[in-house]
Tab-separated table of C-alpha atoms in Angstrom:
chain	number	residue	atom	x	y	z
A	1	MET	CA	-22.647	-17.634	-87.649
A	2	GLU	CA	-25.238	-15.233	-86.376
A	3	THR	CA	-24.390	-12.136	-84.450
A	4	THR	CA	-27.053	-11.147	-81.974
A	5	GLU	CA	-27.350	-8.601	-79.241
A	6	ASN	CA	-25.785	-10.989	-76.755
A	7	ARG	CA	-23.356	-12.698	-79.070
A	8	ARG	CA	-20.626	-11.428	-81.348
A	9	MET	CA	-18.020	-13.084	-83.508
A	10	LEU	CA	-14.471	-12.769	-82.240
A	11	LEU	CA	-12.596	-14.868	-84.823
A	12	SER	CA	-13.694	-16.465	-88.070
A	13	PRO	CA	-12.561	-20.000	-88.996
A	14	GLN	CA	-10.148	-18.506	-91.570
A	15	GLU	CA	-8.611	-16.183	-88.991
A	16	ILE	CA	-8.204	-19.074	-86.576
A	17	ASP	CA	-6.519	-21.157	-89.258
A	18	ARG	CA	-3.959	-18.404	-89.918
A	19	ILE	CA	-3.367	-17.982	-86.197
A	20	LEU	CA	-2.772	-21.703	-85.799
A	21	ASN	CA	-0.262	-21.622	-88.681
A	22	ARG	CA	1.642	-18.981	-86.787
A	23	LEU	CA	1.404	-20.854	-83.474
A	24	ALA	CA	2.730	-24.017	-85.139
A	25	SER	CA	5.712	-22.047	-86.488
A	26	GLU	CA	6.399	-20.443	-83.112
A	27	ILE	CA	6.276	-23.821	-81.370
A	28	LEU	CA	8.772	-25.205	-83.891
A	29	GLU	CA	11.012	-22.174	-83.538
A	30	LYS	CA	11.170	-22.552	-79.757
A	31	ASN	CA	11.616	-26.347	-79.911
A	32	PRO	CA	14.152	-27.188	-82.611
A	33	ASP	CA	14.538	-30.689	-81.140
A	34	LEU	CA	11.317	-32.364	-82.225
A	35	SER	CA	12.324	-35.725	-80.758
A	36	SER	CA	11.353	-34.730	-77.228
A	37	LEU	CA	8.369	-32.530	-78.121
A	38	VAL	CA	4.817	-33.640	-77.273
A	39	LEU	CA	1.450	-31.898	-77.356
A	40	ILE	CA	-1.086	-32.253	-74.541
A	41	GLY	CA	-4.597	-31.029	-75.241
A	42	MET	CA	-6.841	-29.969	-72.403
A	43	ARG	CA	-10.401	-31.215	-72.706
A	44	THR	CA	-12.275	-30.456	-74.840
A	45	GLY	CA	-11.269	-27.548	-77.089
A	46	GLY	CA	-7.565	-28.016	-76.425
A	47	ILE	CA	-7.679	-31.559	-77.822
A	48	TYR	CA	-9.005	-30.387	-81.183
A	49	LEU	CA	-6.499	-27.535	-81.342
A	50	ALA	CA	-3.640	-29.882	-80.419
A	51	ARG	CA	-4.658	-32.195	-83.272
A	52	ILE	CA	-4.759	-29.313	-85.753
A	53	LEU	CA	-1.317	-28.148	-84.583
A	54	ARG	CA	0.022	-31.690	-84.902
A	55	ASP	CA	-1.295	-31.909	-88.470
A	56	LYS	CA	0.201	-28.546	-89.406
A	57	ILE	CA	3.586	-29.521	-87.932
A	58	LYS	CA	3.441	-32.837	-89.765
A	59	ALA	CA	2.711	-31.053	-93.041
A	60	SER	CA	5.726	-28.782	-92.696
A	61	GLU	CA	8.234	-31.037	-90.912
A	62	GLY	CA	7.102	-34.539	-91.836
A	63	ILE	CA	7.095	-35.587	-88.195
A	64	GLU	CA	3.978	-36.581	-86.292
A	65	LEU	CA	4.220	-35.372	-82.710
A	66	PRO	CA	2.740	-37.597	-79.992
A	67	ILE	CA	-0.470	-36.208	-78.568
A	68	GLY	CA	-2.028	-36.679	-75.133
A	69	VAL	CA	-5.417	-35.813	-73.680
A	70	LEU	CA	-5.757	-34.302	-70.230
A	71	ASP	CA	-8.966	-34.167	-68.205
A	72	ILE	CA	-8.471	-31.793	-65.301
A	73	THR	CA	-11.774	-32.424	-63.516
A	74	LEU	CA	-10.230	-34.329	-60.607
A	75	TYR	CA	-7.701	-31.545	-60.049
A	76	ARG	CA	-10.114	-28.607	-60.043
A	77	ASP	CA	-9.927	-26.386	-56.975
A	78	ASP	CA	-13.712	-26.043	-56.787
A	79	ILE	CA	-14.685	-29.694	-56.972
A	80	THR	CA	-16.060	-29.855	-53.437
A	81	THR	CA	-17.296	-26.280	-53.256
A	82	THR	CA	-19.594	-25.913	-56.269
A	83	ASN	CA	-23.011	-27.346	-56.835
A	84	GLN	CA	-22.289	-27.909	-60.466
A	85	HIS	CA	-21.706	-31.456	-61.435
A	86	HIS	CA	-18.443	-32.093	-63.202
A	87	PHE	CA	-18.369	-35.117	-65.453
A	88	VAL	CA	-15.087	-36.935	-65.283
A	89	ARG	CA	-13.597	-37.924	-68.615
A	90	LYS	CA	-10.582	-39.985	-69.456
A	91	THR	CA	-7.035	-38.766	-69.340
A	92	GLU	CA	-5.043	-40.488	-72.066
A	93	ILE	CA	-1.324	-39.925	-72.148
A	94	PRO	CA	0.055	-42.903	-74.092
A	95	PHE	CA	3.724	-42.024	-73.505
A	96	THR	CA	5.938	-41.137	-70.557
A	97	LEU	CA	6.226	-37.459	-69.721
A	98	GLY	CA	9.592	-37.737	-67.999
A	99	GLY	CA	12.206	-35.667	-69.854
A	100	ARG	CA	9.776	-34.413	-72.507
A	101	ASP	CA	9.210	-30.891	-73.727
A	102	VAL	CA	5.484	-30.471	-73.344
A	103	VAL	CA	3.305	-27.928	-75.059
A	104	LEU	CA	0.045	-27.707	-73.162
A	105	VAL	CA	-2.769	-26.597	-75.465
A	106	ASP	CA	-5.974	-24.851	-74.361
A	107	ASP	CA	-8.557	-22.889	-76.290
A	108	VAL	CA	-9.238	-19.975	-73.922
A	109	LEU	CA	-7.036	-18.747	-71.072
A	110	PHE	CA	-8.947	-16.895	-68.371
A	111	THR	CA	-8.358	-17.116	-64.609
A	112	GLY	CA	-5.474	-19.558	-64.913
A	113	ARG	CA	-7.142	-22.051	-62.597
A	114	SER	CA	-7.546	-24.702	-65.280
A	115	THR	CA	-3.886	-24.321	-66.178
A	116	ARG	CA	-2.901	-24.749	-62.532
A	117	ALA	CA	-5.011	-27.925	-62.401
A	118	ALA	CA	-3.474	-29.166	-65.664
A	119	LEU	CA	0.063	-28.640	-64.336
A	120	ASP	CA	-0.725	-30.621	-61.193
A	121	ALA	CA	-2.431	-33.366	-63.184
A	122	MET	CA	0.545	-33.633	-65.520
A	123	MET	CA	3.084	-33.851	-62.716
A	124	ASP	CA	1.266	-36.935	-61.428
A	125	HIS	CA	2.124	-38.593	-64.753
A	126	GLY	CA	5.816	-37.800	-64.664
A	127	ARG	CA	8.364	-34.995	-64.631
A	128	PRO	CA	8.552	-33.196	-67.970
A	129	LYS	CA	11.729	-31.294	-68.845
A	130	THR	CA	9.759	-28.183	-69.790
A	131	VAL	CA	6.095	-27.261	-70.013
A	132	ARG	CA	4.929	-24.380	-72.210
A	133	LEU	CA	1.429	-23.101	-72.616
A	134	ALA	CA	-0.209	-22.450	-75.986
A	135	VAL	CA	-3.636	-20.824	-76.094
A	136	LEU	CA	-5.777	-19.696	-78.981
A	137	ILE	CA	-7.341	-16.803	-77.045
A	138	ASP	CA	-6.064	-15.019	-73.953
A	139	ARG	CA	-8.934	-13.092	-72.415
A	140	GLY	CA	-6.965	-11.861	-69.422
A	141	GLN	CA	-8.346	-11.435	-65.889
A	142	ARG	CA	-5.925	-13.916	-64.359
A	143	GLU	CA	-6.394	-14.981	-60.743
A	144	LEU	CA	-3.167	-16.963	-60.476
A	145	PRO	CA	0.410	-16.234	-61.547
A	146	ILE	CA	0.175	-18.051	-64.900
A	147	ARG	CA	1.245	-16.722	-68.278
A	148	PRO	CA	1.042	-18.270	-71.741
A	149	ASP	CA	4.096	-18.844	-73.959
A	150	PHE	CA	2.245	-18.949	-77.278
A	151	VAL	CA	-0.813	-16.735	-77.725
A	152	GLY	CA	-3.127	-16.707	-80.723
A	153	LYS	CA	-5.081	-13.591	-79.885
A	154	ASP	CA	-5.391	-11.255	-76.938
A	155	ALA	CA	-9.029	-10.368	-76.492
A	156	ALA	CA	-10.405	-7.582	-74.344
A	157	VAL	CA	-13.572	-9.031	-72.916
A	158	LEU	CA	-15.811	-7.860	-70.082
A	159	PRO	CA	-15.906	-9.960	-66.897
A	160	ASP	CA	-19.543	-10.892	-67.482
A	161	GLU	CA	-18.867	-12.124	-71.002
A	162	SER	CA	-17.786	-15.612	-71.920
A	163	VAL	CA	-15.479	-16.568	-74.753
A	164	GLU	CA	-16.057	-19.801	-76.575
A	165	VAL	CA	-14.256	-21.526	-79.408
A	166	LEU	CA	-16.721	-23.570	-81.414
A	167	PHE	CA	-15.979	-26.917	-83.055
A	168	ASP	CA	-18.086	-29.292	-85.084
A	169	GLU	CA	-18.348	-32.944	-84.099
A	170	LYS	CA	-15.293	-33.777	-86.210
A	171	GLY	CA	-13.165	-31.251	-84.339
A	172	ASN	CA	-13.050	-28.629	-87.116
A	173	VAL	CA	-12.998	-25.044	-85.885
A	174	GLN	CA	-16.188	-23.109	-86.518
A	175	GLY	CA	-15.050	-19.801	-85.069
A	176	ALA	CA	-14.814	-18.044	-81.723
A	177	VAL	CA	-17.596	-16.035	-80.124
A	178	VAL	CA	-18.073	-13.685	-77.211
A	179	GLU	CA	-21.333	-14.046	-75.364
A	180	LYS	CA	-23.045	-12.194	-72.527
A	181	ARG	CA	-23.180	-14.620	-69.646
A	182	LYS	CA	-26.653	-15.663	-68.681
A	183	SER	CA	-27.217	-14.667	-65.095
B	1	MET	CA	-8.034	-42.046	-78.777
B	2	SER	CA	-11.641	-41.405	-77.896
B	3	GLU	CA	-12.948	-37.968	-77.108
B	4	THR	CA	-16.408	-38.940	-76.011
B	5	PRO	CA	-17.298	-41.776	-73.655
B	6	THR	CA	-17.858	-45.005	-75.523
B	7	HIS	CA	-21.273	-45.206	-73.980
B	8	ALA	CA	-22.785	-41.799	-74.433
B	9	ALA	CA	-25.592	-41.949	-71.933
B	10	LYS	CA	-27.671	-38.889	-71.287
B	11	GLU	CA	-25.604	-36.618	-69.104
B	12	ILE	CA	-27.794	-36.563	-66.083
B	13	ALA	CA	-26.738	-35.030	-62.823
B	14	TRP	CA	-26.236	-37.197	-59.784
B	15	ASP	CA	-28.289	-35.736	-56.970
B	16	ARG	CA	-28.404	-38.513	-54.416
B	17	LYS	CA	-26.940	-38.240	-50.950
B	18	ASP	CA	-26.688	-42.004	-50.479
B	19	LEU	CA	-26.221	-45.216	-52.424
B	20	LEU	CA	-28.522	-47.676	-50.698
B	21	ASP	CA	-29.714	-50.017	-53.427
B	22	ILE	CA	-29.920	-50.647	-57.158
B	23	LYS	CA	-33.688	-50.963	-57.140
B	24	SER	CA	-34.259	-47.205	-56.920
B	25	LEU	CA	-31.593	-46.227	-59.501
B	26	SER	CA	-32.507	-45.427	-63.093
B	27	ALA	CA	-30.677	-46.979	-66.044
B	28	ASP	CA	-29.201	-43.519	-66.779
B	29	GLU	CA	-27.857	-43.231	-63.250
B	30	ILE	CA	-26.273	-46.665	-63.533
B	31	GLN	CA	-24.662	-45.708	-66.860
B	32	LEU	CA	-23.388	-42.482	-65.291
B	33	VAL	CA	-21.640	-44.515	-62.577
B	34	LEU	CA	-20.142	-46.841	-65.197
B	35	ASN	CA	-18.972	-43.950	-67.406
B	36	THR	CA	-17.421	-42.216	-64.425
B	37	ALA	CA	-15.697	-45.438	-63.340
B	38	GLU	CA	-14.234	-45.811	-66.824
B	39	SER	CA	-12.399	-42.520	-66.376
B	40	PHE	CA	-11.191	-43.528	-62.924
B	41	LYS	CA	-9.702	-46.834	-64.028
B	42	GLU	CA	-6.673	-45.134	-65.553
B	43	ILE	CA	-5.633	-43.668	-62.183
B	44	SER	CA	-4.937	-47.129	-60.774
B	45	GLN	CA	-2.589	-47.865	-63.684
B	46	ARG	CA	-0.357	-44.847	-63.055
B	47	GLU	CA	2.890	-44.781	-61.220
B	48	ILE	CA	1.379	-42.225	-58.837
B	49	LYS	CA	-1.972	-43.813	-58.079
B	50	LYS	CA	-3.581	-40.799	-56.458
B	51	VAL	CA	-5.553	-37.703	-57.361
B	52	PRO	CA	-6.286	-34.817	-54.948
B	53	THR	CA	-10.033	-34.681	-55.596
B	54	LEU	CA	-11.448	-35.601	-52.166
B	55	ARG	CA	-8.806	-33.985	-50.000
B	56	GLY	CA	-10.154	-33.254	-46.558
B	57	LYS	CA	-13.071	-35.680	-46.833
B	58	THR	CA	-13.412	-38.447	-44.266
B	59	VAL	CA	-14.781	-41.864	-45.187
B	60	ILE	CA	-15.606	-44.370	-42.458
B	61	THR	CA	-16.075	-48.042	-43.268
B	62	LEU	CA	-18.374	-49.558	-40.679
B	63	PHE	CA	-18.562	-53.321	-41.010
B	64	TYR	CA	-20.789	-55.386	-38.759
B	65	GLU	CA	-19.930	-58.478	-40.836
B	66	ALA	CA	-16.457	-59.650	-41.654
B	67	SER	CA	-15.291	-58.790	-45.158
B	68	THR	CA	-11.761	-58.172	-46.289
B	69	ARG	CA	-12.189	-57.645	-49.984
B	70	THR	CA	-15.043	-55.139	-49.988
B	71	ARG	CA	-13.624	-53.132	-47.109
B	72	VAL	CA	-10.149	-52.961	-48.641
B	73	SER	CA	-11.612	-52.063	-52.025
B	74	PHE	CA	-13.459	-49.083	-50.511
B	75	GLU	CA	-10.418	-48.112	-48.493
B	76	ILE	CA	-8.147	-48.111	-51.545
B	77	ALA	CA	-10.773	-46.232	-53.568
B	78	GLY	CA	-10.956	-43.537	-50.887
B	79	LYS	CA	-7.189	-43.257	-50.558
B	80	ARG	CA	-6.655	-42.954	-54.332
B	81	LEU	CA	-9.005	-39.957	-54.238
B	82	SER	CA	-7.061	-38.496	-51.269
B	83	ALA	CA	-9.906	-38.954	-48.778
B	84	ASP	CA	-8.997	-40.046	-45.249
B	85	THR	CA	-10.368	-43.497	-44.587
B	86	VAL	CA	-11.019	-44.979	-41.173
B	87	ASN	CA	-12.049	-48.584	-40.653
B	88	ILE	CA	-14.324	-49.819	-37.923
B	89	SER	CA	-14.992	-53.498	-37.642
B	90	THR	CA	-17.526	-54.309	-35.043
B	91	SER	CA	-19.625	-57.270	-34.140
B	92	THR	CA	-23.237	-57.583	-33.342
B	93	SER	CA	-22.159	-58.448	-29.809
B	94	ARG	CA	-21.674	-54.759	-29.217
B	95	VAL	CA	-25.310	-54.332	-30.047
B	96	GLN	CA	-26.128	-56.962	-27.478
B	97	LYS	CA	-24.079	-55.023	-24.946
B	98	GLY	CA	-26.644	-52.298	-25.371
B	99	GLU	CA	-25.159	-50.013	-28.007
B	100	THR	CA	-27.789	-49.588	-30.659
B	101	LEU	CA	-27.050	-48.854	-34.282
B	102	ILE	CA	-28.406	-45.336	-33.775
B	103	ASP	CA	-26.067	-44.726	-30.823
B	104	MET	CA	-23.122	-45.914	-32.842
B	105	ALA	CA	-24.127	-43.710	-35.749
B	106	LYS	CA	-24.641	-40.629	-33.579
B	107	ASN	CA	-21.190	-41.126	-32.095
B	108	LEU	CA	-19.655	-41.419	-35.526
B	109	GLU	CA	-21.502	-38.377	-36.748
B	110	ALA	CA	-20.127	-36.344	-33.866
B	111	MET	CA	-16.746	-36.832	-35.572
B	112	ALA	CA	-18.095	-35.355	-38.828
B	113	PRO	CA	-17.440	-38.026	-41.451
B	114	ASP	CA	-18.499	-37.215	-45.010
B	115	ALA	CA	-19.403	-40.786	-45.922
B	116	ILE	CA	-20.076	-44.021	-44.070
B	117	VAL	CA	-19.680	-47.281	-45.959
B	118	MET	CA	-21.756	-49.785	-44.102
B	119	ARG	CA	-22.202	-53.528	-44.031
B	120	HIS	CA	-24.771	-55.001	-41.697
B	121	ASN	CA	-26.472	-58.361	-41.331
B	122	VAL	CA	-29.922	-56.793	-41.015
B	123	PRO	CA	-31.651	-55.859	-44.289
B	124	GLY	CA	-32.471	-52.148	-44.332
B	125	ALA	CA	-29.966	-51.105	-41.660
B	126	PRO	CA	-28.225	-48.565	-43.980
B	127	TYR	CA	-31.587	-46.866	-44.626
B	128	ILE	CA	-31.930	-46.117	-40.918
B	129	LEU	CA	-28.561	-44.383	-40.914
B	130	ALA	CA	-29.259	-42.575	-44.185
B	131	SER	CA	-32.448	-41.026	-42.859
B	132	ARG	CA	-30.813	-39.750	-39.679
B	133	LEU	CA	-27.309	-38.684	-40.612
B	134	ALA	CA	-26.006	-35.868	-42.777
B	135	ALA	CA	-23.179	-38.097	-44.044
B	136	SER	CA	-23.576	-40.016	-47.293
B	137	ILE	CA	-24.343	-43.659	-46.593
B	138	ILE	CA	-23.100	-46.367	-48.944
B	139	ASN	CA	-24.612	-49.800	-48.545
B	140	ALA	CA	-21.850	-52.399	-48.738
B	141	GLY	CA	-24.283	-55.267	-48.152
B	142	ASP	CA	-27.303	-55.459	-45.880
B	143	GLY	CA	-28.305	-59.005	-45.003
B	144	ALA	CA	-29.826	-60.829	-47.956
B	145	HIS	CA	-31.181	-57.565	-49.368
B	146	GLU	CA	-28.755	-55.680	-51.648
B	147	HIS	CA	-25.085	-55.112	-52.388
B	148	PRO	CA	-25.223	-52.268	-54.899
B	149	THR	CA	-21.508	-51.653	-55.492
B	150	GLN	CA	-20.976	-55.342	-56.300
B	151	ALA	CA	-23.692	-55.178	-58.961
B	152	LEU	CA	-22.194	-51.985	-60.386
B	153	LEU	CA	-18.704	-53.469	-60.621
B	154	ASP	CA	-20.153	-56.595	-62.224
B	155	ALA	CA	-22.020	-54.458	-64.762
B	156	PHE	CA	-18.848	-52.457	-65.411
B	157	THR	CA	-16.871	-55.652	-66.041
B	158	ILE	CA	-19.559	-57.023	-68.349
B	159	ARG	CA	-19.713	-53.767	-70.323
B	160	GLU	CA	-15.931	-53.714	-70.577
B	161	LYS	CA	-15.816	-57.256	-71.951
B	162	LYS	CA	-19.005	-57.320	-74.013
B	163	GLY	CA	-19.529	-53.708	-75.075
B	164	SER	CA	-23.251	-53.389	-74.428
B	165	PHE	CA	-26.119	-54.996	-72.549
B	166	ASP	CA	-28.522	-55.057	-75.431
B	167	LYS	CA	-29.759	-58.650	-75.919
B	168	LEU	CA	-26.879	-59.910	-73.812
B	169	LYS	CA	-27.655	-63.279	-72.208
B	170	ILE	CA	-26.573	-63.456	-68.594
B	171	SER	CA	-27.059	-66.470	-66.310
B	172	LEU	CA	-26.880	-66.297	-62.520
B	173	ILE	CA	-26.304	-69.688	-60.970
B	174	GLY	CA	-26.524	-70.763	-57.338
B	175	ASP	CA	-28.239	-69.571	-54.197
B	176	ILE	CA	-30.454	-66.860	-55.664
B	177	ALA	CA	-32.802	-66.620	-52.690
B	178	HIS	CA	-30.241	-65.777	-50.029
B	179	SER	CA	-27.868	-63.722	-52.154
B	180	ARG	CA	-27.788	-59.926	-52.003
B	181	VAL	CA	-25.370	-60.063	-54.921
B	182	ALA	CA	-27.974	-61.901	-57.006
B	183	ARG	CA	-30.741	-59.490	-56.073
B	184	SER	CA	-28.736	-56.355	-56.856
B	185	ASN	CA	-27.459	-57.891	-60.084
B	186	ILE	CA	-30.934	-58.885	-61.244
B	187	TYR	CA	-32.184	-55.321	-60.712
B	188	CYS	CA	-29.126	-53.818	-62.342
B	189	LEU	CA	-28.865	-56.072	-65.398
B	190	THR	CA	-32.575	-56.054	-66.225
B	191	LYS	CA	-32.626	-52.229	-65.992
B	192	LEU	CA	-29.717	-52.133	-68.432
B	193	GLY	CA	-31.626	-54.281	-70.907
B	194	ALA	CA	-29.877	-57.645	-70.506
B	195	ASP	CA	-31.669	-60.941	-70.809
B	196	VAL	CA	-31.260	-62.580	-67.383
B	197	THR	CA	-31.641	-66.283	-66.549
B	198	VAL	CA	-31.350	-67.797	-63.085
B	199	SER	CA	-30.703	-71.364	-62.058
B	200	GLY	CA	-30.149	-73.185	-58.792
B	201	PRO	CA	-31.593	-75.820	-56.518
B	202	ALA	CA	-35.355	-75.312	-56.045
B	203	THR	CA	-34.779	-74.550	-52.358
B	204	MET	CA	-32.494	-71.684	-53.313
B	205	LEU	CA	-34.798	-69.945	-55.772
B	206	PRO	CA	-37.104	-67.317	-54.346
B	207	ARG	CA	-40.786	-67.878	-54.935
B	208	GLU	CA	-42.106	-66.063	-57.980
B	209	VAL	CA	-38.606	-65.028	-59.009
B	210	GLU	CA	-39.933	-64.573	-62.563
B	211	ARG	CA	-41.661	-61.423	-61.378
B	212	LEU	CA	-38.253	-59.769	-61.276
B	213	GLY	CA	-38.114	-60.197	-65.049
B	214	VAL	CA	-35.863	-63.232	-65.207
B	215	ARG	CA	-36.168	-66.652	-66.797
B	216	VAL	CA	-35.735	-69.764	-64.633
B	217	VAL	CA	-34.078	-72.957	-65.839
B	218	SER	CA	-33.619	-76.048	-63.731
B	219	THR	CA	-30.167	-77.292	-64.739
B	220	ILE	CA	-26.780	-75.650	-64.913
B	221	ARG	CA	-26.229	-77.005	-68.435
B	222	GLU	CA	-29.302	-75.196	-69.679
B	223	ALA	CA	-28.188	-72.002	-67.927
B	224	VAL	CA	-24.682	-72.177	-69.407
B	225	LYS	CA	-25.760	-72.977	-72.948
B	226	ASP	CA	-26.075	-69.749	-75.025
B	227	ALA	CA	-25.003	-67.545	-72.095
B	228	ASP	CA	-22.662	-64.646	-72.886
B	229	VAL	CA	-22.007	-64.189	-69.180
B	230	ILE	CA	-22.003	-66.935	-66.538
B	231	MET	CA	-22.204	-65.477	-63.056
B	232	MET	CA	-21.643	-67.956	-60.264
B	233	LEU	CA	-22.826	-67.155	-56.761
B	234	ARG	CA	-21.095	-68.095	-53.576
B	235	ILE	CA	-22.664	-70.899	-51.592
B	236	GLN	CA	-22.704	-69.868	-48.001
B	237	LYS	CA	-21.702	-73.032	-46.271
B	238	GLU	CA	-22.891	-71.647	-42.976
B	239	ARG	CA	-26.355	-71.308	-44.471
B	240	MET	CA	-26.219	-74.793	-45.864
B	241	GLY	CA	-28.151	-76.859	-43.367
B	242	LYS	CA	-29.835	-80.060	-44.381
B	243	VAL	CA	-32.967	-78.112	-45.224
B	244	LEU	CA	-31.495	-76.375	-48.229
B	245	PHE	CA	-29.215	-79.037	-49.518
B	246	PRO	CA	-28.069	-82.465	-48.454
B	247	SER	CA	-24.332	-82.027	-48.961
B	248	VAL	CA	-21.587	-79.943	-50.502
B	249	ARG	CA	-20.699	-82.848	-52.759
B	250	ASP	CA	-24.240	-83.087	-54.101
B	251	TYR	CA	-24.316	-79.341	-54.654
B	252	SER	CA	-21.152	-79.340	-56.696
B	253	ARG	CA	-22.330	-82.361	-58.679
B	254	PHE	CA	-25.530	-80.613	-59.775
B	255	PHE	CA	-24.643	-76.914	-59.721
B	256	GLY	CA	-20.846	-76.695	-59.737
B	257	LEU	CA	-19.224	-75.020	-62.756
B	258	THR	CA	-16.702	-77.575	-64.009
B	259	PRO	CA	-14.691	-77.923	-67.245
B	260	ASP	CA	-17.226	-80.541	-68.313
B	261	VAL	CA	-20.134	-78.102	-67.924
B	262	MET	CA	-18.096	-75.393	-69.674
B	263	ARG	CA	-17.838	-77.591	-72.764
B	264	GLY	CA	-21.450	-76.594	-73.399
B	265	ALA	CA	-20.685	-72.855	-73.174
B	266	LEU	CA	-20.180	-70.333	-75.968
B	267	PRO	CA	-16.510	-69.944	-76.929
B	268	ASP	CA	-16.504	-66.260	-75.930
B	269	ALA	CA	-18.507	-66.624	-72.732
B	270	ILE	CA	-17.099	-65.025	-69.587
B	271	VAL	CA	-17.243	-66.516	-66.095
B	272	MET	CA	-17.727	-64.272	-63.069
B	273	HIS	CA	-17.786	-64.811	-59.311
B	274	PRO	CA	-18.203	-62.147	-56.603
B	275	GLY	CA	-15.765	-63.936	-54.272
B	276	PRO	CA	-14.679	-65.343	-51.999
B	277	MET	CA	-14.909	-68.594	-53.960
B	278	ASN	CA	-15.526	-72.025	-52.565
B	279	ARG	CA	-13.218	-73.838	-54.950
B	280	GLY	CA	-14.546	-77.263	-55.758
B	281	VAL	CA	-18.051	-76.368	-54.600
B	282	GLU	CA	-19.773	-73.827	-56.876
B	283	ILE	CA	-16.780	-73.477	-59.167
B	284	SER	CA	-13.833	-75.734	-59.934
B	285	SER	CA	-10.295	-74.378	-59.858
B	286	GLU	CA	-9.802	-75.209	-63.552
B	287	VAL	CA	-12.653	-72.867	-64.465
B	288	ALA	CA	-11.881	-70.184	-61.873
B	289	ASP	CA	-8.289	-69.904	-63.108
B	290	GLY	CA	-9.093	-70.707	-66.726
B	291	PRO	CA	-9.369	-68.604	-69.882
B	292	TYR	CA	-13.078	-67.779	-69.479
B	293	SER	CA	-12.606	-66.323	-66.021
B	294	VAL	CA	-12.750	-62.540	-65.448
B	295	ILE	CA	-12.873	-62.901	-61.668
B	296	LEU	CA	-9.731	-60.852	-61.004
B	297	ASP	CA	-10.887	-58.157	-63.441
B	298	GLN	CA	-13.934	-57.833	-61.207
B	299	VAL	CA	-11.676	-57.117	-58.238
B	300	THR	CA	-9.639	-54.530	-60.182
B	301	ASN	CA	-12.788	-52.863	-61.484
B	302	GLY	CA	-14.252	-52.792	-57.980
B	303	VAL	CA	-11.783	-50.068	-57.017
B	304	ALA	CA	-12.643	-47.893	-60.055
B	305	VAL	CA	-16.388	-48.286	-59.478
B	306	ARG	CA	-16.080	-47.428	-55.780
B	307	MET	CA	-13.957	-44.388	-56.645
B	308	ALA	CA	-16.740	-43.295	-58.999
B	309	ILE	CA	-19.358	-43.707	-56.260
B	310	LEU	CA	-17.320	-41.748	-53.714
B	311	TYR	CA	-16.692	-39.036	-56.295
B	312	LEU	CA	-20.356	-38.755	-57.247
B	313	LEU	CA	-21.523	-38.664	-53.632
B	314	LEU	CA	-18.832	-36.394	-52.183
B	315	GLY	CA	-17.461	-34.373	-55.072
B	316	ARG	CA	-19.500	-31.193	-54.680
B	317	GLY	CA	-21.456	-28.862	-52.380
B	318	GLY	CA	-21.972	-25.096	-51.876
B	319	GLY	CA	-22.315	-22.285	-54.445
B	320	TYR	CA	-21.818	-22.174	-58.189
B	321	GLU	CA	-18.832	-20.745	-59.973
B	322	ASP	CA	-17.476	-21.281	-63.434
B	323	ALA	CA	-13.979	-20.474	-64.532
B	324	HIS	CA	-11.731	-21.201	-67.463
């Protein structure tokens, strides 16, 4: 991956893999009862990370956790106030959420608005017993009272920079980069 | 579990204020509507069949012609997106009392609706509103001209059942000349790349219909043979004077879809009808309720497609902001 004036590497694929090993262990430690545990990935990065976490947990515990996909577009708080067009994708939660211990997975936590939307979207599918938030990168600058339960890396990033976790088309992590936002 | 839409069309932006017809839409725009509708379908299968997306938006359905199904479909679509829906059924007699369409529209606009879903017996009536009002106008049928949301829900149902439109053989059977459903469907399906055939009594085929890019066959058996999709059109009995056709019985004998005619169909053909059906006229009950029929799927899909349209027309405005 190239580093340019406007773009720098934050995490290599190897670093991310080690972080995800730790996150998988922490999730297991906090949820000894795997029978009620489910992972919900937030589109799009969160889905890939949720799958990697599921595979890691399966490798160590021999249990494959159910996985759901959440599209928060319809719950965004800026849907009728921005000019940007938001494509709506499918939400696929092939199990009931009632009584489950949910780990919500996202790649980058920023303002907290996406998390707020995800919580509302999830509640329309049922009433989970607990919801915890796992993020690969917490870049701070929250605008809502939201905090993550499992954090891969805290990153100090300027407000005009964007943080992106890159995946290939198969969902393998390619690294994480910080980029100057184009104005 | 799929992470990308099954039909990865180019991700084009929707920048139309109104949905007036299919004729002016591009194939990419049509695919965008269908892809969006695919995501909306799941909402209607939930226990809580509602999302907050269009909170605070007002949708008026303004119907100058009676229609239960289309009006209710729009109303449910609006409510599932949390918009407020208001229904106005009016008759052309009001117009005769002196209230013009423009007056009616100006009065509605004074109440600041965000969208007006309109059905009118005069072709082009929604265009008049669209050019004068700030609200988004959705054509829910204008005379014998177009009925775009019906064509979109038909295309959605076909794509759901058949996967793609490439080389798909689709036959429209019945009163092609006086049907807005037929016209919108012909535009829509030919744009999507399907191979469209029409059939009906000679008096019910528009002159030079081939110019729309369709094939004409003279009998229903020919139209049914090899068709992947058999789309029956409603015979409007009120339109059926002696000029067009001698009798209902003759019509059903020559152009009714019966189990006997279906014996000549492909085993995986699907049968569609925009409703309301004249059972025993253009379609027999055995076929309408039989294994080939996807008529109720069309009704279910109508809600998802209309949610997609409302979302695309109303789901944005104002400045740009991006946030994680």
